[in-house]
Coordinates of C-alpha atoms and ligand atoms in Angstrom, one line a residue:
M16 CA -18.3 -33.1 -19.2
S17 CA -17.9 -29.6 -17.8
N18 CA -16.3 -26.8 -19.8
F19 CA -14.8 -25.1 -16.7
D20 CA -13.2 -25.9 -13.4
L21 CA -15.3 -23.2 -11.9
L22 CA -18.2 -21.2 -13.2
I23 CA -19.6 -18.1 -11.4
R24 CA -23.1 -17.5 -12.6
N25 CA -25.5 -14.6 -12.5
G26 CA -23.3 -12.1 -10.8
T27 CA -22.8 -8.4 -11.6
I28 CA -19.2 -7.9 -12.7
A29 CA -17.4 -4.6 -12.2
T30 CA -14.0 -3.7 -13.6
A31 CA -12.3 -0.3 -13.5
A32 CA -14.1 0.6 -16.7
D33 CA -17.5 -1.1 -16.7
T34 CA -20.3 -2.8 -14.8
F35 CA -22.2 -5.7 -16.5
K36 CA -24.0 -8.9 -15.9
A37 CA -22.1 -12.0 -17.1
D38 CA -21.0 -15.4 -16.0
V39 CA -17.3 -16.1 -15.5
G40 CA -15.7 -19.3 -16.7
V41 CA -12.4 -20.4 -15.0
K42 CA -10.0 -23.1 -16.2
A43 CA -6.5 -23.9 -14.9
G44 CA -6.5 -20.9 -12.6
R45 CA -7.3 -18.3 -15.3
I46 CA -10.5 -16.6 -16.6
V47 CA -11.2 -18.2 -19.9
S48 CA -14.7 -17.0 -20.7
L49 CA -17.1 -14.1 -19.9
G50 CA -20.6 -14.3 -21.2
E51 CA -24.1 -15.8 -21.1
D52 CA -25.0 -19.5 -21.2
L53 CA -21.4 -20.7 -20.8
G54 CA -22.3 -24.3 -20.1
S55 CA -21.3 -26.0 -16.9
G56 CA -18.5 -26.0 -14.4
E57 CA -17.0 -28.7 -12.3
R58 CA -17.8 -26.4 -9.4
E59 CA -20.5 -23.7 -9.8
I60 CA -21.2 -20.6 -7.6
D61 CA -24.5 -18.8 -7.9
A62 CA -23.7 -15.1 -7.5
T63 CA -27.3 -13.8 -7.9
G64 CA -27.6 -10.4 -6.1
K65 CA -23.8 -10.3 -5.6
L66 CA -21.0 -8.2 -7.0
V67 CA -18.2 -10.0 -8.8
L68 CA -15.0 -7.9 -8.4
P69 CA -11.3 -8.4 -9.1
G70 CA -9.5 -9.5 -6.0
G71 CA -7.8 -6.6 -4.3
V72 CA -4.1 -5.9 -5.0
E73 CA -2.5 -4.6 -1.8
G74 CA 0.4 -2.4 -2.9
H75 CA 1.6 -1.2 0.5
C76 CA 1.8 -3.5 3.6
H77 CA 4.4 -4.5 6.1
I78 CA 4.5 -8.2 6.7
E79 CA 7.2 -10.1 8.7
Q80 CA 9.3 -6.9 8.7
I81 CA 11.3 -5.3 11.5
S82 CA 10.4 -1.7 12.1
S83 CA 12.9 1.1 12.2
S84 CA 12.8 0.8 16.0
G85 CA 13.6 -2.9 15.9
V86 CA 10.2 -4.4 16.5
M87 CA 8.9 -7.3 14.4
T88 CA 5.4 -7.0 12.9
A89 CA 2.7 -9.1 14.5
D90 CA 1.8 -10.6 11.2
D91 CA 4.0 -13.1 9.3
F92 CA 3.3 -14.2 5.8
Y93 CA 0.6 -16.7 7.0
S94 CA -1.5 -14.5 9.3
G95 CA -0.9 -11.4 7.0
T96 CA -2.1 -13.2 3.8
V97 CA -5.0 -14.9 5.6
A98 CA -6.2 -11.6 6.9
A99 CA -5.8 -10.1 3.4
V100 CA -7.8 -12.8 1.7
F101 CA -10.7 -12.7 4.2
G102 CA -10.9 -9.0 3.3
G103 CA -11.1 -9.7 -0.4
T104 CA -7.4 -9.1 -1.3
T105 CA -5.8 -11.8 -3.5
T106 CA -2.3 -10.3 -4.1
V107 CA 0.0 -8.5 -1.7
I108 CA 3.3 -6.6 -2.3
P109 CA 5.1 -6.1 1.0
F110 CA 8.6 -4.8 1.5
A111 CA 11.9 -6.6 1.6
A112 CA 13.7 -4.1 3.8
Q113 CA 17.4 -3.6 3.3
Q114 CA 19.2 -3.0 6.6
K115 CA 22.3 -0.8 6.4
G116 CA 25.3 -2.8 5.3
D117 CA 23.2 -5.6 3.7
S118 CA 23.2 -6.4 0.1
L119 CA 19.9 -6.3 -1.8
R120 CA 20.3 -10.0 -2.8
Q121 CA 20.7 -11.1 0.8
T122 CA 17.7 -9.0 1.8
V123 CA 15.5 -10.5 -0.9
E124 CA 16.7 -14.1 -0.3
A125 CA 15.9 -13.9 3.4
Y126 CA 12.5 -12.5 2.6
H127 CA 11.8 -15.3 0.2
E128 CA 12.5 -17.7 3.0
C129 CA 9.9 -16.0 5.1
A130 CA 7.2 -15.9 2.4
G131 CA 7.6 -19.1 0.5
P132 CA 6.4 -21.6 3.1
K133 CA 3.6 -19.4 4.5
A134 CA 1.8 -17.2 2.0
V135 CA -1.7 -18.4 1.1
I136 CA -2.2 -15.9 -1.8
D137 CA 0.2 -14.6 -4.5
Y138 CA 2.8 -12.0 -3.6
G139 CA 5.5 -9.9 -5.0
F140 CA 8.1 -7.8 -3.2
H141 CA 9.0 -4.1 -3.2
L142 CA 12.4 -3.2 -1.9
I143 CA 13.2 -0.6 0.8
I144 CA 16.5 1.1 0.0
S145 CA 18.2 2.4 3.1
D146 CA 21.8 2.1 2.0
P147 CA 22.3 3.3 -1.6
T148 CA 26.0 2.7 -2.0
P149 CA 27.6 2.9 -5.4
Q150 CA 27.5 -1.0 -5.5
V151 CA 23.8 -1.0 -4.7
I152 CA 23.0 1.7 -7.2
G153 CA 25.3 0.5 -10.0
Q154 CA 25.0 -3.3 -9.7
E155 CA 22.5 -4.6 -7.2
L156 CA 19.5 -2.5 -8.1
P157 CA 19.7 -3.2 -11.9
A158 CA 20.0 -6.9 -11.1
M159 CA 16.9 -6.8 -8.8
I160 CA 14.9 -5.0 -11.4
K161 CA 15.8 -7.7 -13.9
D162 CA 14.7 -10.3 -11.4
G163 CA 11.2 -8.7 -11.2
I164 CA 11.4 -6.4 -8.2
T165 CA 10.5 -3.3 -10.2
S166 CA 9.6 -0.9 -7.4
F167 CA 11.5 0.5 -4.3
K168 CA 10.5 2.6 -1.4
V169 CA 12.7 5.4 -0.1
Y170 CA 12.2 7.4 3.1
M171 CA 12.9 11.1 3.7
T172 CA 12.6 10.5 7.5
Y173 CA 13.5 7.9 10.2
D174 CA 17.1 8.0 11.5
D175 CA 18.0 4.5 10.1
L176 CA 16.2 4.7 6.8
R177 CA 16.2 8.2 5.5
L178 CA 18.0 9.2 2.4
D179 CA 19.2 12.8 1.7
D180 CA 18.3 14.5 -1.5
Y181 CA 21.6 13.5 -3.1
Q182 CA 20.9 9.8 -2.4
M183 CA 17.3 10.2 -3.6
L184 CA 18.6 11.5 -6.9
D185 CA 20.9 8.5 -7.1
V186 CA 18.0 6.1 -6.6
L187 CA 15.8 8.1 -9.1
S188 CA 18.6 7.9 -11.7
A189 CA 18.9 4.1 -11.2
A190 CA 15.1 3.8 -11.5
R191 CA 15.2 5.9 -14.7
R192 CA 17.9 3.7 -16.3
D193 CA 15.9 0.5 -15.8
G194 CA 12.3 1.7 -15.6
A195 CA 11.4 1.1 -11.9
M196 CA 8.8 2.9 -9.8
V197 CA 10.1 4.8 -6.8
M198 CA 7.7 5.1 -3.8
V199 CA 8.5 8.0 -1.5
H200 CA 7.7 8.4 2.2
A201 CA 7.6 12.2 2.2
E202 CA 8.1 13.9 5.6
N203 CA 10.7 16.5 6.5
H204 CA 13.1 14.8 8.9
D205 CA 14.5 17.8 10.6
M206 CA 11.1 19.4 11.3
I207 CA 10.1 16.1 13.0
R208 CA 13.3 16.0 14.9
W209 CA 13.2 19.6 16.1
L210 CA 9.5 19.5 17.1
S211 CA 10.0 16.1 18.9
E212 CA 13.0 17.4 20.9
K213 CA 11.1 20.5 21.9
L214 CA 8.0 18.6 22.9
L215 CA 9.9 16.1 24.9
D216 CA 11.9 18.9 26.6
G217 CA 8.6 20.4 27.6
G218 CA 7.4 17.2 29.1
H219 CA 5.0 16.4 26.3
W220 CA 5.8 12.7 25.8
Q221 CA 2.3 11.1 25.4
P222 CA 1.1 9.5 22.1
Q223 CA -0.9 12.5 21.1
Y224 CA 2.3 14.5 20.6
H225 CA 3.3 12.1 17.8
A226 CA 0.7 13.8 15.7
V227 CA 2.1 17.3 16.7
S228 CA 5.6 16.3 15.8
H229 CA 4.7 15.1 12.3
S230 CA 3.4 18.4 11.0
R231 CA 1.3 19.1 7.8
A232 CA 3.9 21.6 6.9
G233 CA 6.6 19.0 7.0
E234 CA 4.6 16.6 4.9
G235 CA 3.8 19.3 2.4
E236 CA 7.4 20.4 2.2
A237 CA 8.8 16.9 1.7
A238 CA 6.2 16.2 -1.0
H239 CA 7.1 19.4 -2.8
R240 CA 10.8 18.5 -2.6
A241 CA 10.3 14.9 -3.7
I242 CA 8.4 16.3 -6.7
A243 CA 11.2 18.6 -7.5
L244 CA 13.7 15.8 -7.4
S245 CA 11.5 13.7 -9.7
R246 CA 11.1 16.6 -12.1
L247 CA 14.9 17.2 -12.3
M248 CA 15.5 13.5 -13.0
D249 CA 12.4 13.2 -15.3
Q250 CA 11.5 10.1 -13.3
P251 CA 7.9 9.4 -12.0
I252 CA 7.4 8.8 -8.3
L253 CA 4.5 7.6 -6.2
V254 CA 4.0 9.5 -2.9
V255 CA 2.8 7.0 -0.4
H256 CA 0.4 7.3 2.5
V257 CA -0.6 10.9 1.9
S258 CA -2.5 12.3 5.0
S259 CA -2.8 16.0 4.6
E260 CA -4.6 18.4 2.3
E261 CA -1.3 20.3 2.1
A262 CA 0.6 17.4 0.6
M263 CA -2.3 16.5 -1.6
D264 CA -2.4 20.0 -3.0
E265 CA 1.3 19.8 -3.9
I266 CA 0.7 16.6 -5.8
R267 CA -2.4 17.9 -7.6
L268 CA -0.4 21.0 -8.7
A269 CA 2.4 18.8 -10.1
Q270 CA -0.2 16.6 -11.8
N271 CA -1.9 19.6 -13.3
K272 CA 1.5 20.6 -14.8
G273 CA 1.6 17.3 -16.5
L274 CA 4.2 15.6 -14.3
K275 CA 3.9 11.9 -13.6
I276 CA 3.4 12.1 -9.9
F277 CA 1.3 9.3 -8.5
A278 CA -0.2 9.2 -5.0
E279 CA -1.7 6.8 -2.5
T280 CA -3.8 7.3 0.6
C281 CA -5.0 4.9 3.2
P282 CA -8.0 4.1 5.5
Q283 CA -6.3 5.7 8.6
Y284 CA -6.5 9.1 6.8
L285 CA -10.3 8.7 6.1
F286 CA -11.5 7.1 9.3
L287 CA -9.1 8.3 12.1
T288 CA -8.1 11.8 13.3
A289 CA -5.3 13.1 15.6
D290 CA -7.9 13.1 18.4
D291 CA -7.7 9.3 18.4
L292 CA -4.1 9.6 19.6
K293 CA -5.5 11.4 22.7
R294 CA -7.4 8.4 24.0
D295 CA -7.1 7.4 27.6
G296 CA -3.7 6.4 29.0
M297 CA -1.5 4.7 26.4
D298 CA -4.4 3.8 24.2
G299 CA -3.5 6.5 21.8
A300 CA -0.4 4.4 20.9
M301 CA -2.7 2.1 18.9
F302 CA -3.3 5.0 16.4
C303 CA 0.4 6.2 16.1
C304 CA 1.5 5.9 12.5
S305 CA 3.5 8.2 10.2
P306 CA 2.2 10.4 8.8
P307 CA -0.4 10.6 11.5
P308 CA -4.1 10.8 11.1
R309 CA -5.1 14.5 11.0
S310 CA -8.4 16.4 11.0
D311 CA -12.0 16.2 9.6
K312 CA -10.9 18.7 6.9
D313 CA -8.0 16.6 5.8
Q314 CA -10.3 13.5 5.7
E315 CA -12.7 15.4 3.4
A316 CA -9.7 16.4 1.2
M317 CA -8.6 12.7 1.0
W318 CA -12.1 11.7 -0.2
R319 CA -12.0 14.5 -2.8
G320 CA -8.6 13.2 -4.0
L321 CA -9.9 9.6 -4.3
A322 CA -12.8 10.8 -6.4
N323 CA -11.0 13.3 -8.6
G324 CA -8.1 11.1 -9.5
T325 CA -5.3 12.8 -7.5
F326 CA -4.9 9.4 -5.8
S327 CA -4.3 6.4 -8.1
V328 CA -4.2 3.8 -5.4
F329 CA -5.7 3.1 -2.0
S330 CA -3.6 0.9 0.3
S331 CA -3.7 -0.2 3.9
D332 CA -0.1 0.5 4.9
H333 CA -0.8 -2.4 7.2
A334 CA 2.0 -2.1 9.8
P335 CA 0.8 -4.4 12.5
Y336 CA 2.1 -4.2 16.1
R337 CA 0.3 -5.6 19.1
F338 CA -0.7 -3.3 21.9
D339 CA 1.7 -5.1 24.3
E340 CA 5.4 -5.5 25.1
S341 CA 6.0 -7.4 21.8
G342 CA 4.8 -4.4 19.8
K343 CA 3.6 -0.9 20.6
L344 CA 4.9 -1.1 24.2
A345 CA 8.2 -2.8 23.4
A346 CA 10.1 0.1 25.0
G347 CA 8.2 -0.1 28.3
P348 CA 4.6 0.4 29.6
E349 CA 4.7 4.2 29.1
P350 CA 7.1 4.9 26.2
T351 CA 7.5 8.4 24.9
F352 CA 5.8 8.9 21.5
K353 CA 9.3 8.6 19.9
K354 CA 9.6 5.0 21.1
I355 CA 6.2 3.7 19.9
A356 CA 6.5 1.5 16.8
N357 CA 4.8 3.4 14.0
G358 CA 1.9 1.9 12.1
V359 CA -1.6 0.6 12.2
P360 CA -3.2 -2.6 11.0
G361 CA -5.8 -2.5 8.1
I362 CA -5.1 -5.2 5.5
E363 CA -8.4 -7.0 6.0
L364 CA -10.6 -3.9 6.3
R365 CA -9.0 -1.8 3.5
L366 CA -11.6 -2.9 0.9
P367 CA -14.7 -3.1 3.1
L368 CA -14.1 0.3 4.7
L369 CA -13.7 2.0 1.3
F370 CA -16.6 0.1 -0.2
S371 CA -19.0 1.0 2.6
E372 CA -18.1 4.7 3.1
G373 CA -17.0 5.3 -0.5
V374 CA -19.3 3.4 -2.8
G375 CA -22.1 2.9 -0.3
K376 CA -22.3 6.6 0.5
G377 CA -21.9 7.8 -3.1
R378 CA -18.4 9.4 -2.7
I379 CA -16.9 7.2 -5.4
D380 CA -18.5 4.8 -7.9
L381 CA -17.9 1.1 -8.1
N382 CA -15.5 1.3 -11.0
R383 CA -13.3 3.8 -9.3
F384 CA -13.3 1.5 -6.2
V385 CA -12.0 -1.3 -8.4
A386 CA -9.4 1.0 -10.0
L387 CA -8.1 2.3 -6.7
T388 CA -7.9 -1.1 -4.9
A389 CA -6.9 -3.5 -7.7
T390 CA -6.5 -2.4 -11.3
N391 CA -4.4 0.7 -10.8
V392 CA -2.2 -1.1 -8.3
A393 CA -1.5 -3.9 -10.7
K394 CA -0.8 -1.4 -13.5
L395 CA 1.5 0.8 -11.4
Y396 CA 3.5 -2.2 -10.1
G397 CA 3.8 -4.2 -13.3
L398 CA 1.3 -6.9 -12.6
A399 CA -1.4 -6.0 -15.2
P400 CA -3.2 -7.7 -16.8
Q401 CA -2.4 -10.9 -14.9
K402 CA -3.8 -9.3 -11.7
G403 CA -6.3 -6.6 -10.8
T404 CA -9.0 -7.1 -13.4
I405 CA -11.7 -9.5 -14.6
A406 CA -10.8 -10.3 -18.2
V407 CA -10.2 -13.3 -20.4
G408 CA -6.6 -14.4 -19.8
S409 CA -6.2 -12.8 -16.4
D410 CA -5.7 -14.9 -13.3
A411 CA -9.0 -16.0 -11.7
D412 CA -8.5 -13.8 -8.6
I413 CA -12.1 -12.8 -7.8
A414 CA -14.0 -11.5 -4.7
I415 CA -17.7 -12.1 -4.6
W416 CA -19.3 -9.4 -2.5
D417 CA -22.5 -9.3 -0.6
P418 CA -23.2 -5.6 -1.0
D419 CA -26.0 -5.7 1.7
L420 CA -24.2 -7.4 4.6
E421 CA -24.2 -5.1 7.5
Q422 CA -21.7 -5.5 10.4
T423 CA -20.1 -3.5 13.2
I424 CA -16.4 -3.8 13.2
E425 CA -14.8 -5.6 16.1
H426 CA -11.4 -7.3 16.2
A427 CA -12.9 -10.7 16.8
M428 CA -14.2 -10.8 13.2
L429 CA -10.7 -10.3 11.8
H430 CA -7.9 -12.8 11.1
D431 CA -4.7 -10.8 11.8
N432 CA -2.5 -11.4 14.8
V433 CA -2.7 -7.8 16.1
G434 CA -5.2 -8.1 18.9
Y435 CA -7.0 -4.8 18.2
T436 CA -8.3 -2.8 15.3
P437 CA -8.3 1.0 15.2
Y438 CA -11.7 0.8 13.4
A439 CA -13.7 -0.9 16.1
G440 CA -17.2 0.3 16.4
I441 CA -17.6 1.5 12.8
K442 CA -20.7 0.2 11.0
I443 CA -20.1 -1.1 7.5
K444 CA -22.2 -2.4 4.7
G445 CA -20.8 -4.8 2.2
W446 CA -18.3 -7.7 2.5
P447 CA -16.5 -10.1 0.2
T448 CA -18.0 -13.4 1.3
T449 CA -16.4 -15.7 -1.2
V450 CA -12.9 -15.2 -2.5
V451 CA -11.1 -17.0 -5.4
S452 CA -7.4 -17.0 -5.8
R453 CA -6.0 -18.4 -9.1
G454 CA -9.2 -20.4 -9.5
R455 CA -9.2 -21.9 -6.0
V456 CA -12.1 -21.0 -3.8
V457 CA -10.0 -20.0 -0.8
V458 CA -12.6 -18.3 1.4
E459 CA -16.2 -19.5 1.7
N460 CA -18.7 -19.6 4.6
D461 CA -16.2 -17.8 6.8
T462 CA -13.7 -20.6 6.3
L463 CA -10.3 -20.7 4.8
N464 CA -9.5 -23.4 2.2
A465 CA -5.9 -22.7 1.4
E466 CA -2.7 -24.4 2.4
R467 CA 0.2 -22.6 3.9
G468 CA 2.7 -21.8 1.1
S469 CA 0.1 -22.2 -1.7
G470 CA 0.6 -18.5 -2.7
Q471 CA 3.0 -18.0 -5.6
Y472 CA 5.8 -15.5 -5.9
L473 CA 5.2 -12.9 -8.7
P474 CA 8.2 -11.5 -10.5
R475 CA 6.9 -8.2 -11.9
A476 CA 7.4 -6.4 -15.2
V477 CA 8.4 -2.7 -15.4
S478 CA 5.3 -0.6 -15.8
E479 CA 4.3 2.0 -18.3
A480 CA 3.7 4.3 -15.3
S481 CA 7.3 4.3 -14.3
K482 CA 8.6 5.4 -17.7
P483 CA 10.0 8.9 -17.9
L484 CA 7.9 11.6 -19.6
G485 CA 10.8 12.5 -21.9
R486 CA 10.4 16.1 -20.8
L487 CA 13.8 17.0 -19.5
E488 CA 14.5 20.2 -17.5
P489 CA 16.7 22.6 -19.5
E490 CA 19.7 21.8 -17.2
M491 CA 19.4 18.1 -18.2
D492 CA 18.8 18.6 -21.9
P493 CA 21.4 16.6 -23.8
D494 CA 21.2 18.9 -26.8
R495 CA 21.9 22.1 -24.8
N496 CA 23.7 20.9 -21.7
F497 CA 25.3 18.0 -20.0
G498 CA 22.1 15.9 -19.8
A499 CA 23.5 12.8 -21.5
E500 CA 26.4 12.7 -19.1
L501 CA 24.3 13.6 -16.1
L502 CA 21.8 10.9 -16.8
G503 CA 24.5 8.3 -17.4
R504 CA 23.9 7.9 -21.1
Ligands
URP30 O1 3.6 4.4 10.4 C1 3.8 3.8 9.5 N1 3.2 4.1 8.3 N2 4.6 2.7 9.6 C2 5.0 1.9 8.6 C3 6.2 2.3 7.9 C4 5.9 3.3 6.8 O2 6.5 4.3 6.9 O3 5.1 3.1 5.9
ZN31 ZN1 6.2 5.1 5.0
ZN32 ZN1 4.3 1.7 5.1

């Protein structure tokens, strides 16, 4: 009689803290034993020469979501989660996006209907707050947080999504009351608007001008402002998809002052530059995302930030639009850069790209790789220790990597529904060849063994990371000022 449903033998395990040789015993979907000579499993996998890593946790992806320009993403919960799992990710947290006028409950219920029948791996939801009415701030957000949606994204730009500073303070104050994490898209809206108008007036409409209109100065300014709002409210934030050295420096400065400012960067800021938007004809549209890819110098800065801890998480910001009239070219065959749906795909390549260029080239070590792609994400978003690590009691979400497998990226090897990859032609070494989700071997020999709808919804706890520092600005200090009133206590 076997002791385990699944036994992974002879592999090298890496967590965010340690690397060691051990076998992994799995029962009823969870890791129940780590050690030597564990006995036998109903199913056994020999991981000799392989790395046994926690399945990735994808904290920033857009799946089955309508863009701010009204275009539906190419990936639904089936193709999006299938692509994720083939790339070694076993948990995704996409966005239930509130449209102006909608209640948060409606938004979330509709999103559950999209996800439930299709997801093949486990998933939670963030919320995008685009309409922070008193009802939303006072009643709906607290109810959502209680229901396990413990993080929201707010935008400082995009006509239909952006919040002004006053509204951002309202959201931060609601987050503070109930312990939620606020993710911030930090770009200065009026700088983008002004530059875009002047560029278009001058006849500069091609994709490459998207990168010009989203300046480093505008990203740096908005990051600085978001940090000031977070400081006033004494409420942590996570600045998402940081692309420029300028924004990163603002974040590092705040962190050095002891503020709880977390940050994320993405593959497009390590592997692409603004020159990619200059490719022939409309091809540059495939690389249009916000903030845009920048320069070699910014790329080096992002690598530095990944290594030195400025960035806690590495996400794909998978925002998949096909390069045709259903996606990037929905506004016509030659739309101005303002009319191109923003975003690039990357959910399947997030881990292999970082592994190959980061771990493989010695820029980060294996433990930092695990922290950035799984453990820290689970911790920041209230999923630890169930997800994001290899430990007794955690879900058996495991990616077994062949660290020596060499491939040249082409879209044909991927499983999304996008039709192109911005990373085509890049040579990578290392790939997660076997993937286990809650004890099920879901990817093996390039084949998927998971039913549609077999992923489970994950209500999330509030995280330690989103708790205030308890270090109030003098103006907010209840002992000296009106702080108690201002903070709604
Ligand atoms: O261009 C991007 N990143 N599109 C997706 C939406 C967002 O702001 O993350
Ligand atoms: Zn964003
Ligand atoms: Zn995004």
